[in-house]
Short mmCIF file of C-alpha atoms and ligand atoms in Angstrom, two decimals:
data_model
loop_
_atom_site.label_atom_id
_atom_site.label_comp_id
_atom_site.label_asym_id
_atom_site.label_seq_id
_atom_site.Cartn_x
_atom_site.Cartn_y
_atom_site.Cartn_z
CA MET E 5 0.30 -0.26 0.09
CA LYS E 6 2.53 1.91 0.80
CA ARG E 7 4.82 1.90 -1.99
CA ASN E 8 1.49 1.81 -4.38
CA ALA E 9 1.08 5.37 -2.86
CA LEU E 10 4.87 6.43 -3.51
CA CYS E 11 4.76 5.47 -7.07
CA LEU E 12 1.28 7.19 -7.62
CA GLY E 13 2.78 10.00 -5.86
CA LEU E 14 5.79 10.17 -8.37
CA ALA E 15 3.71 9.52 -11.12
CA SER E 16 1.00 12.48 -10.01
CA ILE E 17 4.25 14.77 -9.98
CA LEU E 18 4.91 14.83 -13.58
CA ALA E 19 1.38 14.85 -14.45
CA SER E 20 0.32 17.66 -11.97
CA ALA E 21 0.93 20.70 -13.98
CA PRO E 22 -1.57 19.76 -16.80
CA VAL E 23 -4.63 18.72 -14.36
CA PHE E 24 -3.81 21.69 -12.27
CA ALA E 25 -4.47 24.11 -15.11
CA THR E 26 -7.65 22.82 -16.00
CA LEU E 27 -9.27 21.93 -13.19
CA PRO E 28 -12.97 22.38 -13.10
CA ALA E 29 -14.70 24.06 -10.37
CA PRO E 30 -16.00 22.85 -7.47
CA ALA E 31 -19.90 21.04 -6.84
CA PRO E 32 -21.55 23.94 -5.43
CA ASP E 33 -23.78 21.78 -3.01
CA THR E 34 -20.90 19.84 -1.35
CA ASP E 35 -18.42 19.96 1.41
CA VAL E 36 -15.93 17.66 -0.42
CA ASP E 37 -13.78 18.94 -3.37
CA THR E 38 -14.05 16.30 -5.88
CA ARG E 39 -11.81 17.92 -8.11
CA PHE E 40 -8.55 16.18 -7.18
CA ASP E 41 -8.33 12.53 -7.95
CA THR E 42 -5.18 11.94 -8.06
CA VAL E 43 -2.98 11.97 -4.29
CA VAL E 44 0.48 13.67 -4.34
CA VAL E 45 2.64 11.66 -1.91
CA THR E 46 6.25 13.43 -1.69
CA ALA E 47 7.09 12.37 1.68
CA ALA E 48 6.37 9.35 4.01
CA ALA E 49 2.95 9.13 5.60
CA GLN E 50 2.18 9.93 9.47
CA THR E 51 0.70 6.84 11.43
CA SER E 52 -0.63 9.61 14.06
CA PRO E 53 -0.04 13.07 14.55
CA LEU E 54 3.60 12.42 16.31
CA THR E 55 4.76 9.17 14.71
CA PHE E 56 6.24 8.09 11.59
CA GLU E 57 6.45 4.72 10.73
CA ILE E 58 8.73 3.86 7.72
CA ASP E 59 10.12 0.90 6.01
CA PRO E 60 13.75 2.16 5.03
CA LYS E 61 13.85 -0.49 2.48
CA THR E 62 10.91 1.14 0.42
CA PRO E 63 12.36 2.79 -2.96
CA ARG E 64 12.29 6.39 -2.63
CA GLN E 65 13.53 9.57 -4.42
CA PRO E 66 16.05 11.10 -5.57
CA VAL E 67 18.00 7.85 -4.81
CA PRO E 68 18.90 5.50 -1.81
CA ALA E 69 19.74 7.51 1.35
CA SER E 70 23.82 7.16 2.12
CA ASP E 71 23.03 7.28 5.92
CA GLY E 72 20.60 7.84 8.79
CA ALA E 73 20.00 11.69 8.07
CA ASP E 74 20.32 11.49 4.46
CA TYR E 75 16.93 9.43 4.51
CA LEU E 76 15.62 11.38 7.29
CA LYS E 77 15.46 14.65 5.67
CA THR E 78 12.90 13.67 3.13
CA ILE E 79 10.40 13.61 6.29
CA PRO E 80 8.66 16.65 6.81
CA GLY E 81 9.57 18.55 9.94
CA PHE E 82 13.62 17.61 9.19
CA SER E 83 16.32 19.28 7.28
CA ALA E 84 20.01 18.39 7.72
CA ILE E 85 23.15 20.83 8.08
CA ARG E 86 25.31 19.35 5.17
CA ASN E 87 28.82 18.42 5.88
CA GLY E 88 30.35 17.47 2.39
CA GLY E 89 28.90 14.69 0.85
CA THR E 90 27.52 12.37 3.16
CA ASN E 91 27.56 12.52 7.33
CA GLY E 92 24.82 15.57 7.54
CA ASP E 93 23.13 16.29 10.65
CA PRO E 94 19.77 15.92 11.12
CA VAL E 95 17.65 18.88 12.69
CA LEU E 96 14.15 18.50 13.98
CA ARG E 97 11.81 21.37 14.25
CA GLY E 98 15.09 23.54 14.62
CA MET E 99 16.95 21.49 17.05
CA PHE E 100 19.71 19.03 16.66
CA GLY E 101 22.40 17.53 18.65
CA SER E 102 21.71 16.01 21.93
CA ARG E 103 18.49 17.46 22.00
CA LEU E 104 17.27 14.87 19.04
CA LYS E 105 17.49 10.72 20.45
CA LEU E 106 18.87 8.63 17.54
CA LEU E 107 18.79 5.28 18.51
CA THR E 108 19.78 2.11 16.45
CA ASN E 109 18.43 -1.41 17.79
CA ASP E 110 17.30 0.60 20.91
CA SER E 111 21.29 1.09 21.44
CA GLU E 112 22.88 4.91 21.22
CA MET E 113 25.86 5.16 19.41
CA LEU E 114 26.97 8.23 19.87
CA GLY E 115 29.95 10.00 17.77
CA ALA E 116 33.43 11.12 18.83
CA CYS E 117 34.30 13.80 16.61
CA PRO E 118 34.82 17.38 18.19
CA MET E 119 33.45 19.11 14.73
CA ARG E 120 30.59 16.77 14.90
CA MET E 121 32.15 14.85 11.46
CA ASP E 122 30.64 11.90 13.07
CA ASN E 123 27.03 12.23 14.40
CA PRO E 124 25.07 9.32 15.21
CA MET E 125 23.17 8.73 11.79
CA SER E 126 26.61 8.94 9.96
CA TYR E 127 27.04 5.34 11.23
CA VAL E 128 23.13 4.24 9.99
CA SER E 129 22.81 2.17 6.57
CA PRO E 130 18.95 2.72 6.51
CA GLU E 131 18.32 -0.22 3.80
CA THR E 132 19.49 -2.64 6.80
CA TYR E 133 17.36 -2.04 8.90
CA ASP E 134 13.55 -2.76 8.93
CA LYS E 135 11.54 -0.08 10.55
CA LEU E 136 12.43 3.59 11.06
CA ILE E 137 10.30 4.92 13.67
CA VAL E 138 10.20 8.80 14.66
CA ILE E 139 8.15 10.49 17.21
CA LYS E 140 7.89 13.89 17.10
CA GLY E 141 8.31 16.03 20.18
CA PRO E 142 9.84 15.47 23.80
CA GLN E 143 6.60 13.60 24.42
CA THR E 144 8.05 10.05 25.32
CA VAL E 145 10.82 9.34 27.74
CA ILE E 146 10.66 5.53 27.50
CA TRP E 147 13.79 5.60 25.34
CA GLY E 148 15.74 7.54 27.99
CA PRO E 149 16.68 11.27 28.29
CA GLY E 150 17.58 13.83 25.69
CA SER E 151 14.88 13.75 23.29
CA SER E 152 13.44 17.87 23.78
CA ALA E 153 13.26 17.73 19.38
CA GLY E 154 11.86 14.05 18.86
CA THR E 155 12.93 10.35 19.09
CA VAL E 156 14.28 8.40 15.73
CA ARG E 157 14.62 4.65 15.98
CA PHE E 158 16.18 2.10 13.08
CA GLU E 159 14.82 -0.94 13.93
CA ARG E 160 15.99 -4.52 12.78
CA ASP E 161 13.08 -6.44 13.72
CA THR E 162 13.73 -10.13 12.19
CA GLU E 163 10.42 -11.80 11.82
CA ARG E 164 10.42 -15.47 13.09
CA PHE E 165 10.56 -18.26 10.73
CA GLU E 166 7.90 -20.11 11.15
CA GLN E 167 9.48 -22.93 9.01
CA ALA E 168 13.16 -23.58 8.42
CA GLY E 169 14.07 -21.35 5.06
CA TRP E 170 15.97 -18.55 3.88
CA ARG E 171 15.12 -14.63 3.18
CA GLY E 172 17.10 -12.09 1.23
CA TYR E 173 17.02 -8.72 -0.36
CA ALA E 174 19.83 -7.01 -2.33
CA GLY E 175 20.08 -3.94 -4.07
CA LEU E 176 22.72 -2.05 -6.35
CA LEU E 177 22.63 1.17 -7.33
CA ALA E 178 24.82 3.30 -9.99
CA GLY E 179 24.50 6.98 -10.62
CA SER E 180 26.19 10.25 -11.85
CA TRP E 181 29.98 11.50 -10.14
CA GLY E 182 30.41 8.00 -9.43
CA ARG E 183 27.53 7.10 -7.05
CA ASN E 184 27.68 2.85 -6.25
CA ASP E 185 26.30 1.70 -3.44
CA GLN E 186 25.65 -1.97 -2.84
CA VAL E 187 24.00 -3.75 0.31
CA VAL E 188 22.85 -7.18 0.96
CA ASP E 189 20.31 -8.29 3.84
CA ALA E 190 20.26 -12.42 3.92
CA SER E 191 18.70 -14.73 6.99
CA GLY E 192 18.25 -17.98 7.36
CA GLY E 193 16.62 -20.00 9.88
CA ALA E 194 14.00 -22.12 11.80
CA PRO E 195 11.05 -21.58 14.20
CA GLU E 196 13.54 -21.79 17.28
CA GLY E 197 16.16 -19.71 15.85
CA TYR E 198 17.94 -17.73 13.07
CA VAL E 199 20.86 -15.91 11.61
CA ARG E 200 20.75 -12.58 10.04
CA MET E 201 23.53 -10.59 7.72
CA THR E 202 23.67 -7.32 6.57
CA ALA E 203 26.36 -5.14 4.65
CA ASN E 204 26.42 -2.28 2.73
CA ARG E 205 28.85 -0.56 0.69
CA SER E 206 28.38 3.11 -0.57
CA ALA E 207 30.55 5.28 -2.38
CA GLN E 208 30.43 8.98 -4.50
CA ASP E 209 33.23 11.19 -6.14
CA ASP E 210 34.28 14.45 -6.21
CA TYR E 211 32.00 16.59 -8.05
CA GLU E 212 32.62 19.47 -10.48
CA ASP E 213 31.63 23.05 -10.09
CA GLY E 214 30.28 25.46 -12.82
CA ASP E 215 33.96 26.29 -13.90
CA GLY E 216 34.91 22.82 -14.01
CA HIS E 217 36.81 22.72 -10.60
CA ARG E 218 37.06 19.71 -8.77
CA VAL E 219 35.20 20.32 -5.23
CA PRO E 220 36.31 17.57 -2.10
CA SER E 221 33.20 16.01 -1.62
CA ARG E 222 34.09 12.38 -1.99
CA TRP E 223 33.07 9.44 0.47
CA MET E 224 32.94 5.90 1.18
CA LYS E 225 31.85 3.99 3.58
CA TRP E 226 30.48 0.01 4.64
CA ASN E 227 28.56 -1.69 7.42
CA ALA E 228 28.60 -5.17 8.28
CA ASP E 229 26.58 -6.60 10.93
CA VAL E 230 25.66 -10.18 12.10
CA GLU E 231 22.31 -10.98 14.10
CA ALA E 232 21.68 -14.14 15.77
CA GLY E 233 18.31 -14.72 17.39
CA TRP E 234 16.64 -17.45 19.48
CA THR E 235 12.68 -17.80 19.12
CA PRO E 236 10.79 -20.25 21.27
CA ASP E 237 7.67 -18.54 20.59
CA THR E 238 5.79 -15.99 18.57
CA ASP E 239 5.91 -13.63 21.48
CA THR E 240 9.32 -13.93 23.14
CA ARG E 241 12.90 -13.43 21.02
CA LEU E 242 16.57 -12.77 22.52
CA VAL E 243 18.42 -11.05 19.96
CA ALA E 244 22.19 -10.29 19.81
CA THR E 245 24.16 -8.23 17.16
CA ILE E 246 27.49 -7.54 16.59
CA GLY E 247 29.11 -5.12 14.10
CA ALA E 248 31.86 -3.17 12.41
CA GLY E 249 32.11 -0.34 10.04
CA ASP E 250 34.71 2.12 8.57
CA GLY E 251 34.36 5.27 5.93
CA GLU E 252 35.76 8.32 4.96
CA ALA E 253 34.84 11.64 3.31
CA ARG E 254 36.74 14.86 1.93
CA TYR E 255 35.66 18.14 3.04
CA ALA E 256 35.43 21.30 0.77
CA GLY E 257 34.78 23.41 4.12
CA ARG E 258 37.21 22.12 6.91
CA GLY E 259 41.05 22.21 7.25
CA MET E 260 40.79 18.25 7.67
CA ASP E 261 39.33 15.33 5.90
CA GLY E 262 37.72 12.32 7.62
CA SER E 263 39.98 9.75 6.96
CA GLN E 264 38.42 6.87 9.44
CA PHE E 265 35.02 6.67 11.31
CA LYS E 266 35.43 2.80 12.45
CA ARG E 267 32.04 1.61 14.38
CA GLN E 268 32.49 -1.59 16.60
CA SER E 269 28.82 -2.19 18.15
CA GLY E 270 27.45 -4.87 20.53
CA VAL E 271 23.46 -5.10 21.64
CA LEU E 272 21.67 -7.66 23.23
CA ARG E 273 18.03 -8.08 23.30
CA PHE E 274 15.27 -9.38 25.18
CA GLU E 275 11.58 -9.14 24.39
CA LYS E 276 8.50 -10.85 25.45
CA VAL E 277 5.22 -9.54 24.53
CA ARG E 278 1.54 -10.15 24.47
CA MET E 279 1.67 -11.91 27.72
CA GLY E 280 -2.28 -11.53 28.01
CA ARG E 281 -2.00 -10.63 31.77
CA VAL E 282 -1.71 -7.24 33.47
CA LEU E 283 1.84 -7.56 33.48
CA ASP E 284 1.92 -7.64 29.16
CA ALA E 285 5.39 -7.41 28.30
CA ILE E 286 8.92 -6.95 29.03
CA GLU E 287 11.50 -5.64 27.48
CA ALA E 288 15.24 -5.70 28.31
CA SER E 289 18.89 -4.56 26.18
CA VAL E 290 22.32 -3.87 27.10
CA PHE E 291 24.68 -2.25 24.53
CA SER E 292 28.59 -1.37 23.61
CA ASN E 293 29.51 0.92 20.87
CA TYR E 294 32.67 2.10 20.04
CA ALA E 295 33.55 5.35 17.82
CA ASP E 296 37.02 5.53 16.78
CA HIS E 297 37.52 8.51 14.50
CA VAL E 298 40.74 9.95 12.59
CA MET E 299 41.03 13.20 10.82
CA ASP E 300 43.89 14.45 8.95
CA ASN E 301 45.04 17.35 6.23
CA TYR E 302 47.53 14.73 4.45
CA SER E 303 45.55 11.42 3.39
CA LEU E 304 42.61 12.52 1.23
CA ARG E 305 44.57 16.10 0.40
CA ASP E 306 48.11 17.30 0.76
CA PRO E 307 48.77 19.95 3.34
CA ASP E 308 48.25 23.45 1.65
CA PRO E 309 52.51 25.48 2.20
CA ASN E 310 50.60 28.40 2.08
CA GLY E 311 47.50 27.22 4.39
CA ALA E 312 47.18 27.71 8.40
CA MET E 313 48.13 23.91 8.94
CA PRO E 314 51.15 23.89 6.50
CA MET E 315 52.46 20.52 7.88
CA PRO E 316 50.80 17.18 8.38
CA MET E 317 48.65 17.03 11.01
CA ALA E 318 46.26 14.20 12.14
CA SER E 319 43.83 13.96 15.22
CA ASN E 320 42.19 10.88 16.36
CA VAL E 321 39.08 10.54 18.91
CA ASP E 322 37.29 7.65 20.31
CA ARG E 323 34.58 7.14 22.26
CA ARG E 324 32.68 3.95 23.79
CA THR E 325 29.42 4.31 24.94
CA THR E 326 27.64 1.25 26.79
CA GLY E 327 24.14 1.24 28.52
CA GLY E 328 20.85 -0.66 28.77
CA ARG E 329 17.23 -0.40 29.71
CA PHE E 330 14.68 -2.06 30.88
CA ALA E 331 11.09 -1.69 30.52
CA THR E 332 7.53 -3.28 31.18
CA THR E 333 3.81 -2.78 29.99
CA TRP E 334 1.31 -3.39 32.64
CA ARG E 335 -2.20 -3.30 31.30
CA TRP E 336 -5.52 -2.99 32.38
CA GLY E 337 -8.26 -3.27 30.00
CA ASP E 338 -7.98 -2.11 26.00
CA SER E 339 -8.26 1.74 27.33
CA PHE E 340 -5.07 2.06 29.83
CA SER E 341 -1.65 0.93 29.62
CA LEU E 342 1.42 1.98 31.26
CA ILE E 343 4.89 1.31 30.83
CA THR E 344 7.61 1.73 32.89
CA GLY E 345 11.66 0.99 33.43
CA LEU E 346 14.56 1.60 34.12
CA ASP E 347 17.69 3.50 31.83
CA GLN E 348 21.89 4.09 32.26
CA GLN E 349 24.08 4.99 29.76
CA SER E 350 28.03 5.72 30.48
CA ASN E 351 30.24 7.43 27.78
CA THR E 352 34.44 7.97 27.81
CA HIS E 353 35.50 9.85 24.90
CA ARG E 354 39.55 9.87 24.52
CA ALA E 355 41.79 11.67 22.04
CA ARG E 356 45.17 11.82 21.11
CA ASN E 357 46.88 13.88 18.25
CA ALA E 358 49.98 14.87 16.81
CA PRO E 359 51.84 16.72 13.52
CA GLY E 360 53.78 14.28 11.16
CA ARG E 361 52.21 11.28 8.99
CA ASP E 362 50.56 9.14 11.67
CA VAL E 363 52.83 10.11 14.48
CA TYR E 364 49.45 10.50 16.75
CA LYS E 365 49.63 6.36 16.25
CA THR E 366 52.61 6.73 18.86
CA LYS E 367 50.86 8.66 21.57
CA PRO E 368 49.21 7.85 24.32
CA TRP E 369 45.61 7.88 24.48
CA ILE E 370 43.92 11.19 26.92
CA ALA E 371 40.66 10.68 28.46
CA ASP E 372 38.86 13.84 28.13
CA ALA E 373 35.25 13.62 29.02
CA ARG E 374 33.65 10.57 31.46
CA PHE E 375 29.75 10.82 32.17
CA SER E 376 26.84 8.88 32.65
CA SER E 377 23.38 9.26 33.07
CA ALA E 378 20.85 7.00 34.81
CA GLY E 379 16.72 7.31 34.61
CA ALA E 380 13.78 5.78 35.98
CU1 CU B 414 36.33 14.82 12.76
#
């Protein structure tokens, strides 16, 4: 249905100009304006006034998103602070950064860069997820603190195998300016459990401006995740996910390029739903996410001898975010329910930098920020 609406939407846009020019007058004694017999869908439809739920595998225009922010900017209310060809920073209702909760598989992957080259969405490949859920506004605290603007959740929601078998999804994209993407998502299993593997690679070259000058904007990124799930019945599952990724990006507007965007992540989730008593559901998860980012002025460009940084320089920053949450859903009849629980998160940020090619690797890490939060 969603897919049909999108295709219809695209066809309608092409046809809209002549149609609108020859509209007949509305019928005089009716409240319903029947002149518009086609629906123009240019963006994701809302499931409720404040919530969007979208399948990020659904084809979209102009091309599949290179990362999470690239996807979010097509949702009404979102915009993105551009940051070269990819790694845009999502903005919802004018708010961004720590005011926008960005979650993947119920875990938080906070970037390490003090210049915000790697916001949490930089590490997300939308097509390898099954659901994108956006809650606009600060109405919920179910997913932890820091959601003044809203909450964005990219979720892998692997359907239980009712009988032994496998499922797969793959995509290829080739575009102008060397844009090329590859994505594969394959799973195999039986009623008791499954294994799923997702991987993607996305890349684009520099573009040229109107005078034929090459503008630094090239990027490449890849992700690979393996998920194993135990599904003893339709309402119970225990899922373990481990993943890794890396990338690089050239920037026209910065003194350094992003030469490394390494990710390592691990999430363990348990869920028991539709228990049919007053206590209706239990969810628990723990995660550990690690970002290891390098920016330098020598691996993707040559240091500018007349610039502010004439010698090779590199800065390496990393951040480990660990945490978890536990939630229970209590239900009294169909009209009243209560979700209650606990969440916790700890962060350690470290840095090391040095002039000279790769000299930073010989320097010790210095922890420059540690913080944690807990909530009930
Ligand atoms: Cu950086």
